Coordinates of C-alpha atoms in Angstrom, one line a residue:
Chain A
X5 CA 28.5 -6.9 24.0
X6 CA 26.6 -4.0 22.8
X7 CA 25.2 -4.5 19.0
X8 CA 23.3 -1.4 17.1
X9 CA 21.5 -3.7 14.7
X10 CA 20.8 -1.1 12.2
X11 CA 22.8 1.7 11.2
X12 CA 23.1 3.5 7.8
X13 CA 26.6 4.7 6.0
X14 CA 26.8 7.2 3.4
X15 CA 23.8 10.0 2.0
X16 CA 20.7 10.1 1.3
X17 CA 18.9 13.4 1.0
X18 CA 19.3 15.4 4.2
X19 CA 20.5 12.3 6.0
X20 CA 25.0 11.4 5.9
X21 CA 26.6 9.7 8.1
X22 CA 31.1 8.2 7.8
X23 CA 32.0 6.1 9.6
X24 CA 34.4 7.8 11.2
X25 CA 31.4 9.2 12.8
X26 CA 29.6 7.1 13.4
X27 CA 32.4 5.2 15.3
X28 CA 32.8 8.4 17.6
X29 CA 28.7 8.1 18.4
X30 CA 29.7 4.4 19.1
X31 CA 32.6 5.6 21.5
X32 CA 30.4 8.0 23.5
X33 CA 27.7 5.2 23.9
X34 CA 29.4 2.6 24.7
X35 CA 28.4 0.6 21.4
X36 CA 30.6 -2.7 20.9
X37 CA 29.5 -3.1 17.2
X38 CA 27.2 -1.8 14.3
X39 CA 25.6 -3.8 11.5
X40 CA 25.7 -1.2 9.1
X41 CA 24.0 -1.0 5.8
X42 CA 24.2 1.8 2.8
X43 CA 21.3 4.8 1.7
X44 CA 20.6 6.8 -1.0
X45 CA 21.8 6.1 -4.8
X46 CA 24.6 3.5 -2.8
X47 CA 21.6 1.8 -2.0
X48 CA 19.2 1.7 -4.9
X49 CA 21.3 2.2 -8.0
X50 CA 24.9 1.9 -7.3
X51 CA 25.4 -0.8 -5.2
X52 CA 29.0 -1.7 -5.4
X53 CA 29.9 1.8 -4.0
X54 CA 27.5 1.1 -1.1
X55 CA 28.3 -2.2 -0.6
X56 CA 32.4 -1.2 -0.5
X57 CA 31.7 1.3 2.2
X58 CA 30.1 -0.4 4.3
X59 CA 32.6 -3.3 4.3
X60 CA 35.6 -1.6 4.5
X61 CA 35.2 -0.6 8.0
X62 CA 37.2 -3.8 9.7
X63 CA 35.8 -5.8 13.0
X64 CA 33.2 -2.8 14.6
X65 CA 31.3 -2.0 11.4
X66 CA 29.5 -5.3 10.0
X67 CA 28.4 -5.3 6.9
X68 CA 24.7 -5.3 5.7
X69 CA 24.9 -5.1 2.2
X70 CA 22.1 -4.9 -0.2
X71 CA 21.4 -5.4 -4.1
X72 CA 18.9 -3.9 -6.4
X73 CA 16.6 -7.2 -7.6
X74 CA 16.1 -6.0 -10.8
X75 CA 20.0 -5.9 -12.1
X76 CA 19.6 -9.8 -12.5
X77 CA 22.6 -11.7 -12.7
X78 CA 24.9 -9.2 -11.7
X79 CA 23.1 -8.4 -8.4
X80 CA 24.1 -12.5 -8.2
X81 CA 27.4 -11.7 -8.6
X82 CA 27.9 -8.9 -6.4
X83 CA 25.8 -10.7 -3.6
X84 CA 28.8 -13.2 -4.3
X85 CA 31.5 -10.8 -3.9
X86 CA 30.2 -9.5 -0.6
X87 CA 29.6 -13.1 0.6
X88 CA 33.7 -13.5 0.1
X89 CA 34.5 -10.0 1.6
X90 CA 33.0 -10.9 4.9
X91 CA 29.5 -9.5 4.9
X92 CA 26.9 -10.7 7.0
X93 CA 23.7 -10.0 6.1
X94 CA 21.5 -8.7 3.2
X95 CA 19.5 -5.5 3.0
X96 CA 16.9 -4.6 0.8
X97 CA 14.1 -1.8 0.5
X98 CA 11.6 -2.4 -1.7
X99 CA 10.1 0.9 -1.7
X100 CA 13.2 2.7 -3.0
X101 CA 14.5 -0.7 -4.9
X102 CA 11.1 -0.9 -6.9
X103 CA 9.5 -3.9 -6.2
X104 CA 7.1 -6.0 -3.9
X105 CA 8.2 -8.3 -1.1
X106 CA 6.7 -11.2 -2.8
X107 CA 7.4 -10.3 -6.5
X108 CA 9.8 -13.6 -8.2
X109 CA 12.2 -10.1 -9.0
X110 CA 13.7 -11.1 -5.5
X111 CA 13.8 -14.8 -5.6
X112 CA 16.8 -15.1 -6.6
X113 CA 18.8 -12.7 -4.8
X114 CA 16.7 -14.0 -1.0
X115 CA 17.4 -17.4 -2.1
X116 CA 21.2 -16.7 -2.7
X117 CA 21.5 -15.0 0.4
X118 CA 19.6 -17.9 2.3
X119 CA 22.5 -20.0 0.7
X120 CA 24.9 -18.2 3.3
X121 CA 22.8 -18.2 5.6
X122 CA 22.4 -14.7 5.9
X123 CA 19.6 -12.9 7.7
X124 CA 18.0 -10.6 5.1
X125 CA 16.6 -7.1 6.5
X126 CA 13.7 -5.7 4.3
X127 CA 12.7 -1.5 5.1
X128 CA 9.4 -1.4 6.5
X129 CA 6.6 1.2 7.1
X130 CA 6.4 2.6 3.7
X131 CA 2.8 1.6 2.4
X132 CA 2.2 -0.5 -0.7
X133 CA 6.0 -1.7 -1.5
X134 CA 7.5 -1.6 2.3
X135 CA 4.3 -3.1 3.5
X136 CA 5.1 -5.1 6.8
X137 CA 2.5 -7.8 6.0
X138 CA 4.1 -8.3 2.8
X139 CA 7.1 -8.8 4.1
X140 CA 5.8 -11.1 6.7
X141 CA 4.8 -13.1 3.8
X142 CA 8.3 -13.9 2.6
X143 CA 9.0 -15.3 5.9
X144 CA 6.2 -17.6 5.8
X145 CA 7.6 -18.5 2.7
X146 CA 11.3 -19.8 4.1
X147 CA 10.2 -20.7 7.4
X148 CA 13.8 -22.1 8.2
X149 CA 15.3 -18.3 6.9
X150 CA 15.7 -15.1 9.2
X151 CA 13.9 -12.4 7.8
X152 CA 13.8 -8.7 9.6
X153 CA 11.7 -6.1 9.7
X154 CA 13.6 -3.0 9.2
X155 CA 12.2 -0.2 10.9
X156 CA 9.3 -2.3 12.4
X157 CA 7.1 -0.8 10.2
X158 CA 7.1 2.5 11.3
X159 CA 5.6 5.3 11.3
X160 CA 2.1 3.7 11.0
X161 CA 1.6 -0.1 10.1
X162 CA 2.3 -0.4 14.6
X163 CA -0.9 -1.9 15.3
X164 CA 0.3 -5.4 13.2
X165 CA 3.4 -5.6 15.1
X166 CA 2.0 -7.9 18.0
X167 CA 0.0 -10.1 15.8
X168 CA 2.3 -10.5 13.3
X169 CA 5.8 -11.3 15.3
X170 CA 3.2 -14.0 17.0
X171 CA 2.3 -16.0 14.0
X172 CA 5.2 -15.3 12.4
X173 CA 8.0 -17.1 14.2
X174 CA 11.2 -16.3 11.6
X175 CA 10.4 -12.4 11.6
X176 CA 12.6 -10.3 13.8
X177 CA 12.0 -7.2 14.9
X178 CA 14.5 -4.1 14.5
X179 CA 13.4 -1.0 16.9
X180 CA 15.3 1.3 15.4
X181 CA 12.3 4.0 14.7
X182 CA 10.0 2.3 16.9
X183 CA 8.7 4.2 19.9
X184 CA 9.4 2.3 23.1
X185 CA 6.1 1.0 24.0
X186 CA 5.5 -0.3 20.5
X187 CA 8.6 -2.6 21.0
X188 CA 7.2 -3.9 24.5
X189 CA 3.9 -4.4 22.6
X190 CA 5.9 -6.8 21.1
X191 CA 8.1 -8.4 23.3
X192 CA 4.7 -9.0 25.7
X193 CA 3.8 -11.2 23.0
X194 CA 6.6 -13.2 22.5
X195 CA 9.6 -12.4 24.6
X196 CA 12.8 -10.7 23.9
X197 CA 14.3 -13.9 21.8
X198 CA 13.8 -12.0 18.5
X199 CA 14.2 -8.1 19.2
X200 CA 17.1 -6.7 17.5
X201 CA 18.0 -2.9 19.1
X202 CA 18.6 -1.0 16.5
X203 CA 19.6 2.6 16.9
X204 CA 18.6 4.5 12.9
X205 CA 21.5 6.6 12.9
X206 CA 21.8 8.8 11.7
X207 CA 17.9 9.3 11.5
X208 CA 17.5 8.0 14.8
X209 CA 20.2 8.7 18.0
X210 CA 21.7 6.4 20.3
X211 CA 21.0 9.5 23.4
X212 CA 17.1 8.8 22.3
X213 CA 17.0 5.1 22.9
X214 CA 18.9 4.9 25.8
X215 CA 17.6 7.2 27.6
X216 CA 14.1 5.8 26.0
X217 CA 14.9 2.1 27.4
X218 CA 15.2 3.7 31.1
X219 CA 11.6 4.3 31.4
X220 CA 11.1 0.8 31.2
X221 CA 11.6 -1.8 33.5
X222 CA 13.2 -4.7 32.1
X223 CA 14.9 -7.6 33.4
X224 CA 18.8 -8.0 33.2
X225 CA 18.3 -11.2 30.9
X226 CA 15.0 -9.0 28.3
X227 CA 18.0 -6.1 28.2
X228 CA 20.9 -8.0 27.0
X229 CA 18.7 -10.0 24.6
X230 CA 18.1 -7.1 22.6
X231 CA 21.2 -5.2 23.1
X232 CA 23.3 -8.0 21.9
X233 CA 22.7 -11.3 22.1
X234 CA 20.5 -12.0 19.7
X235 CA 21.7 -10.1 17.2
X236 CA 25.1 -11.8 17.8
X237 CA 23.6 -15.3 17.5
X238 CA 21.8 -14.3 13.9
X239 CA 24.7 -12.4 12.6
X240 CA 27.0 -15.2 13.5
X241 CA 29.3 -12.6 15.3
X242 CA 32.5 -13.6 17.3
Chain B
X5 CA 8.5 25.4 29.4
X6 CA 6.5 23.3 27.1
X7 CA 3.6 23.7 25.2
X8 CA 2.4 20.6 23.5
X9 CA 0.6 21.2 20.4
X10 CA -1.1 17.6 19.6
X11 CA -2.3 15.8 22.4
X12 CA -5.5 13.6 23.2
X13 CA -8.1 13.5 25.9
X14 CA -10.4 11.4 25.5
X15 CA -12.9 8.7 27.3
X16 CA -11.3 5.4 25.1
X17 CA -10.6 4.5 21.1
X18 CA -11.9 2.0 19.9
X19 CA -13.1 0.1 23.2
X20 CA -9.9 0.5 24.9
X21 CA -9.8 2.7 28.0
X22 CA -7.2 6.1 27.3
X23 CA -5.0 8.0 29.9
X24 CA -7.4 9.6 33.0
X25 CA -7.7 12.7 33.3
X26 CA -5.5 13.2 36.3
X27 CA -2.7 11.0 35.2
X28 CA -2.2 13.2 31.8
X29 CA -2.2 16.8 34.0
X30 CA 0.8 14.5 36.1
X31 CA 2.8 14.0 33.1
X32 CA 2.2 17.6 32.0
X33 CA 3.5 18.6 35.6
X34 CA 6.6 15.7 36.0
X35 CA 8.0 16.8 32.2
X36 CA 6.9 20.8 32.5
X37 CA 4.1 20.7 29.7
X38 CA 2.5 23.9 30.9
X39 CA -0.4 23.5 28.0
X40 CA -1.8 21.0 25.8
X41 CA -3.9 21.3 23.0
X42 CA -6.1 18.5 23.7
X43 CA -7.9 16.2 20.7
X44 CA -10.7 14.2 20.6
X45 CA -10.0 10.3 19.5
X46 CA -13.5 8.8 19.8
X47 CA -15.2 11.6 18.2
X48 CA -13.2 11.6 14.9
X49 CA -15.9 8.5 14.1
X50 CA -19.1 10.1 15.2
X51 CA -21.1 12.1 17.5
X52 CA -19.1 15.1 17.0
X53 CA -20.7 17.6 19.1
X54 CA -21.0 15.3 22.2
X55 CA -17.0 15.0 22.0
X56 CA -16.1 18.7 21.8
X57 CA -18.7 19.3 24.5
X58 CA -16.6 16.6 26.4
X59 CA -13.1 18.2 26.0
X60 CA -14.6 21.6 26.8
X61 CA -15.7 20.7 30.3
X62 CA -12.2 19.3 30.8
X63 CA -11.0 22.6 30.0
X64 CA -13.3 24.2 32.0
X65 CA -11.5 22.2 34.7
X66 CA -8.3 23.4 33.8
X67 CA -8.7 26.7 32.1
X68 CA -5.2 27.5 31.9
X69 CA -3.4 24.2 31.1
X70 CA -6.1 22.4 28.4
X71 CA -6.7 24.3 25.4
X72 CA -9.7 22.3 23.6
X73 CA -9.4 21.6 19.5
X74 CA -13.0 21.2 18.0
X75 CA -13.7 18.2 15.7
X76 CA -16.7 18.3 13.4
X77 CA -17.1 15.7 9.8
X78 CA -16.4 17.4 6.9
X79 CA -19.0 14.6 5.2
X80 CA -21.8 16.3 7.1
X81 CA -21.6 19.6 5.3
X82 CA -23.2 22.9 6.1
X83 CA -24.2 20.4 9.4
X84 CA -20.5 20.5 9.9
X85 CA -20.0 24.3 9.7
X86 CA -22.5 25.1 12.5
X87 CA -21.0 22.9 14.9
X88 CA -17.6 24.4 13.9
X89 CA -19.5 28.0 14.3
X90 CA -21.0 26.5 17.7
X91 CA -17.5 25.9 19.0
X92 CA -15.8 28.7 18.1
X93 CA -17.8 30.8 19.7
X94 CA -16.5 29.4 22.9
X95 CA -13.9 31.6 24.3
X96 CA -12.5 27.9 25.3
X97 CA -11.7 26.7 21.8
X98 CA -8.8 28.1 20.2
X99 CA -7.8 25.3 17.3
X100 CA -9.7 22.5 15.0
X101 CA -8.2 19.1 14.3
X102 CA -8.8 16.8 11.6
X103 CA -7.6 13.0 11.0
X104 CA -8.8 12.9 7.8
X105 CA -7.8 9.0 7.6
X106 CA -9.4 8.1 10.7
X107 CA -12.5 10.2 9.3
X108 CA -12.2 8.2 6.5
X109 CA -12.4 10.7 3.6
X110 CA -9.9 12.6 1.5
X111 CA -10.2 16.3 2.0
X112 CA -10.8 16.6 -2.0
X113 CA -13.8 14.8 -1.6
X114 CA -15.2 17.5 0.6
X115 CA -13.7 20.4 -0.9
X116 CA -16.5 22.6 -0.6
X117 CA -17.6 22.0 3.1
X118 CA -13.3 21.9 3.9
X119 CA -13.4 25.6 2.1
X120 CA -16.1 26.5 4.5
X121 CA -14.6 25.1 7.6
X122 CA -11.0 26.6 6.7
X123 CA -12.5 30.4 6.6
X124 CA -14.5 29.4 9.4
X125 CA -11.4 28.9 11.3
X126 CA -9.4 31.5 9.8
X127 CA -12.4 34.0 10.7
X128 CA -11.8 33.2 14.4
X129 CA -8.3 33.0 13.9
X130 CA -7.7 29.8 15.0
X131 CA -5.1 27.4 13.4
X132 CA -6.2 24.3 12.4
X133 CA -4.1 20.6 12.5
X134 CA -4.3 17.8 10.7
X135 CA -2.9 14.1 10.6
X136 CA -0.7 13.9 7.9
X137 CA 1.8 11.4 6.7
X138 CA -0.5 8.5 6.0
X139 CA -2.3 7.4 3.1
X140 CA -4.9 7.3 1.2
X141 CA -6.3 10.2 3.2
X142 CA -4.1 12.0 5.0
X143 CA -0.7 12.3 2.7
X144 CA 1.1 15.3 4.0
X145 CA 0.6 16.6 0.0
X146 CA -3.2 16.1 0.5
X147 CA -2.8 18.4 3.6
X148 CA -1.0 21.1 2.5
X149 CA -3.1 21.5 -0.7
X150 CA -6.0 22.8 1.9
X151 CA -3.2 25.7 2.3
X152 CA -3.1 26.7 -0.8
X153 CA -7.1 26.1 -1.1
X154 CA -7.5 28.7 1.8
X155 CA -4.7 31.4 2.4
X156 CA -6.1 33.2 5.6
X157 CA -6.2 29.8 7.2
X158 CA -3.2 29.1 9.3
X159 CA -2.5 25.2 8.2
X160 CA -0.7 22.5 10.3
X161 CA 1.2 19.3 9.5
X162 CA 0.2 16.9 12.7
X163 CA 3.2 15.0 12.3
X164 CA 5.7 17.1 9.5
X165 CA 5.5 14.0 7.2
X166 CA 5.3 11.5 9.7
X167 CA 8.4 9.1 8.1
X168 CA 7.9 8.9 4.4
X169 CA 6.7 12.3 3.6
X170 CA 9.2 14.1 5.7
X171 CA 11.5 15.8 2.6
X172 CA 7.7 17.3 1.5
X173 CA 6.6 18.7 4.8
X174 CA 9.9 20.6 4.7
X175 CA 9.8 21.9 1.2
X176 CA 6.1 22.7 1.3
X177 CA 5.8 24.3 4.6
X178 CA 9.0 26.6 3.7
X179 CA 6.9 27.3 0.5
X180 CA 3.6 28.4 1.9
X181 CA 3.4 30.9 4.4
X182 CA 0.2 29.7 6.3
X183 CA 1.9 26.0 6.9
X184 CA 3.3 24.9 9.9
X185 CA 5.1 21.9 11.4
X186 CA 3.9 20.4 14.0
X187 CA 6.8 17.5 15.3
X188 CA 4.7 14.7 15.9
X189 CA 7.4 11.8 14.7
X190 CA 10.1 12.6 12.9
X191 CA 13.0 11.9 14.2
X192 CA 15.9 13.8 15.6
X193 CA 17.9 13.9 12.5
X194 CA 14.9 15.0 11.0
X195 CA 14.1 17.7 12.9
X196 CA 17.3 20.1 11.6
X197 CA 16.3 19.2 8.3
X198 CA 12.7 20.7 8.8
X199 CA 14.6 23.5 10.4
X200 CA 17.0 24.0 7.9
X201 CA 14.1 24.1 5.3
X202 CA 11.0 25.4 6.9
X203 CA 12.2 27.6 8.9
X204 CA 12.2 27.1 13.3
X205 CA 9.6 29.5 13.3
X206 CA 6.8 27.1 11.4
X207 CA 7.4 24.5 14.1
X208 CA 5.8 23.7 17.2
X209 CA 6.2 21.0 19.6
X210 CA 3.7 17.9 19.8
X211 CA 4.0 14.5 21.6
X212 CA 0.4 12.3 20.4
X213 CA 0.2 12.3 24.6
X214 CA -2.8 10.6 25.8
X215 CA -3.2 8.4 22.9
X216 CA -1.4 5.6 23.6
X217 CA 1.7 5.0 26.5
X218 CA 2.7 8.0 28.7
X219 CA 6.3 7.9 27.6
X220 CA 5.8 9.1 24.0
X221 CA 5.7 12.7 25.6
X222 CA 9.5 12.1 27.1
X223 CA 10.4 10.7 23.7
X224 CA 9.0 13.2 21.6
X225 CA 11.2 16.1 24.1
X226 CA 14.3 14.3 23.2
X227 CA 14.0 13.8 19.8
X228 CA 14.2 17.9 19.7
X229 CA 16.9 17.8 22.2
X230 CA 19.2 15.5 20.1
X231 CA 18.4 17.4 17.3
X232 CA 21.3 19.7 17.3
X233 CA 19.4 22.7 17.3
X234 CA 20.4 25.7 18.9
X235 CA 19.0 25.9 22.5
X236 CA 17.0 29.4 21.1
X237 CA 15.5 27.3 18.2
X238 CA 14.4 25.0 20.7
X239 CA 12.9 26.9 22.9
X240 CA 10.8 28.5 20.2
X241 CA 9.8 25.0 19.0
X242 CA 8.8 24.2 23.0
X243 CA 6.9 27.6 23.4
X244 CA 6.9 30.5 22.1
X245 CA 6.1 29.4 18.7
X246 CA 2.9 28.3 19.9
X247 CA 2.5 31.0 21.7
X248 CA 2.1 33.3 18.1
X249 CA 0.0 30.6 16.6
X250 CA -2.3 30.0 19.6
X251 CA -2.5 34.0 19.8
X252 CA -1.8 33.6 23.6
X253 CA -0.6 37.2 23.3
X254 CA -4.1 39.3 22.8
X255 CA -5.8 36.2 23.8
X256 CA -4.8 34.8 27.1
X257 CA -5.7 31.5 28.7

């Protein structure tokens, strides 16, 4: 099975992407399933709006739904509605969201989401607020909780992939942005047991990674690792 | 046909042993790079002048596929603006990169000596690239404020705002005239975007070859082909585009 670990729904800026779309990129790729999550104001203000978008999309579209910390209890409550509606992960990005990794603003919400034992996505790359050491952090905080590094930090935090994803053995890696050789960087530290393809549509293209992963020579087993397996194993998918 | 306009060629970085000579002229062959603008690595933390020597002899090797960039510290002053004199007197230099990050200082701090080496530049007519995209040196806002500083001098984004900075690099390089794109990292979906608002002819093509693994030349060419861009836009982003900034015209290789 084919998983895109990362895909975004909706508009932000110059960025939009439907699903009905996104579905046909799917088709011509030969992609099973997405995990897709929402941008722009669905994503940092309006949440509901986001969060119904990107779970009303039935058995190929998962939902990675996301709250703004800083709406309190009702972030609480909505995280509780999506929980009930089928969604299987949290996304958050604290550079747009306004806050820090490791502020208590988001110790509520990662600790409600750790209750459904949901993996929780953080945006990486984006210096100070997205900072992929930060984020790190909160998974040293709940060892026994899944934490992902959206965007692997990219464009330039690279050089603390390796390092990082070796001390850090809850943090998974999603390659979405990444180029190539900075996700083998990784996986020649640890393996493939925590590398999450992900394809950034509609930033990123599916064309681009595929044809990306065919410069490399990896086994059969490293291949459907990251093109599936693990993601279905952390996303509990059936 | 390809011209890559950020590449570099250099010894090693940081201890670590870069790309040989050889094996970078291979890729340019196997993915039809006819030149690169090569770049110093090493050299953007000292001993200027023995680096630019460096990638001049590698042009002289290959006088119609390398095109050497000179690299001189702005923190040096008037010290600075001779070597930059020294180099552009060399038929063989046609460009100047900075990475004001790795040079650790923001161009503000220098403004005077950047003034100096801008009309330097733009008296040779040469364009000149920098990083951009990553603070606190190197913002692409940073960068483009050197346009404004200088008019004559033609101005490039190293990386069209990188990831963060991309909605800027657009906006700013379709406001001022003597800024350019160079597509060093943004994505394909990107890519229209700094079309739409820049304009295709402020952009150039630019892969980071010879800095780190081989294949982020193929990956940078397909981010422009995915981009949905007409095959005429792309072909100006490959080539010809640099061919007008690069003067290639009156000046030949």
């Amino acid at each position: 099975m084919l998983i895109d670990s990362h895909a975004m729904l909706g508009k932000e800026n110059h960025h939009s992407l439907e699903e009905r779309e996104l579905i046909r990129r799917m088709d011509l790729h030969k992609v099973d399933k997405a995990i897709v999550r929402p941008m722009g104001s669905e994503l940092i203000v309006e949440n509901k709006l986001g969060n119904n978008r990107v779970l009303a999309n039935g058995s190929r579209l998962l939902a990675l739904v996301s709250v703004n910390p800083w709406f309190g209890d009702s972030a609480l409550d909505e995280l509780k509605r999506c929980y009930d509606s089928g969604a299987v992960g949290l996304f958050l990005h604290p550079a747009r969201q306004g806050f820090f990794p490791v502020e208590p603003i988001a110790i509520p919400v990662l600790e409600l989401a750790f209750s459904f034992r949901w993996p929780v996505m953080f945006h990486t790359g984006t210096y100070i607020y997205s900072d992929l050491l930060a984020v790190g952090e909160v998974a040293r905080a709940y060892p026994d909780q899944l934490i992902i590094a959206g965007f692997g930090g990219y464009a330039d935090m690279w050089f603390e992939l390796p390092d990082l994803f070796d001390e850090v053995e809850n943090l998974y890696l999603d390659t979405s942005l990444l180029f190539s050789h900075n996700v083998i960087s990784v996986i020649s530290k640890i393996g493939s047991s925590r590398i999450l393809f992900g394809s950034g549509e509609p930033r990123n293209n599916y064309a681009v990674h595929f044809e990306a992963l065919k410069r490399h020579s990896l086994s059969k087993e490293t291949i459907s690792a990251i093109m599936g397996d693990n993601a279905k194993r952390i996303f509990n998918i059936k | 046909m390809i011209i890559d306009f950020h590449t570099h060629l250099d010894e090693s970085w940081i201890g670590n042993k870069l790309m040989p000579e050889q094996t970078f002229l291979d890729l340019m062959n196997r993915y039809e790079v006819e030149v690169a603008c090569i770049f110093t690595l090493e050299g953007f933390y000292g001993n200027c002048s023995m680096h630019n020597d460096n990638l001049a002899e590698r042009a002289r090797r290959n006088p119609q596929r390398l095109v050497p960039f000179a690299t001189v510290n702005p923190k040096l002053g008037d010290q600075a603006v001779n070597e930059l004199e020294r180099c552009l007197a060399n038929p063989l230099f046609r460009g100047v990169k900075f990475h004001t990050w790795l040079q650790a200082i923001a161009p503000s701090m220098v403004k005077e000596t950047m003034i100096k080496l801008l009309k330097c530049a733009a008296k040779h007519n040469v364009p000149v690239i920098f990083h951009d995209g990553t603070p606190p040196y190197a913002t692409t806002f940073q960068i483009a404020a050197l346009a404004r500083w200088v008019p004559a001098a033609k101005i490039i984004l190293g990386h069209s705002g990188l990831s963060d900075y991309i909605v800027a690099a657009g906006q700013l390089a379709g406001e001022l005239d003597n800024l350019y794109l160079c597509l060093t990292g943004p994505k394909s979906g990107e890519i229209k975007f700094l079309a739409d608002t820049a304009g295709v002819d402020k952009m150039v093509f630019g892969s980071d070859l010879g800095f780190s693994d081989w294949r982020m030349l193929p990956e940078c060419i397909d981010y422009v082909l995915q981009s949905g861009l007409h095959p005429q836009s792309i072909s100006k982003i490959f080539y010809s585009n640099a061919v007008d900034l690069l003067d290639l015209k009156r000046r030949p290789l």
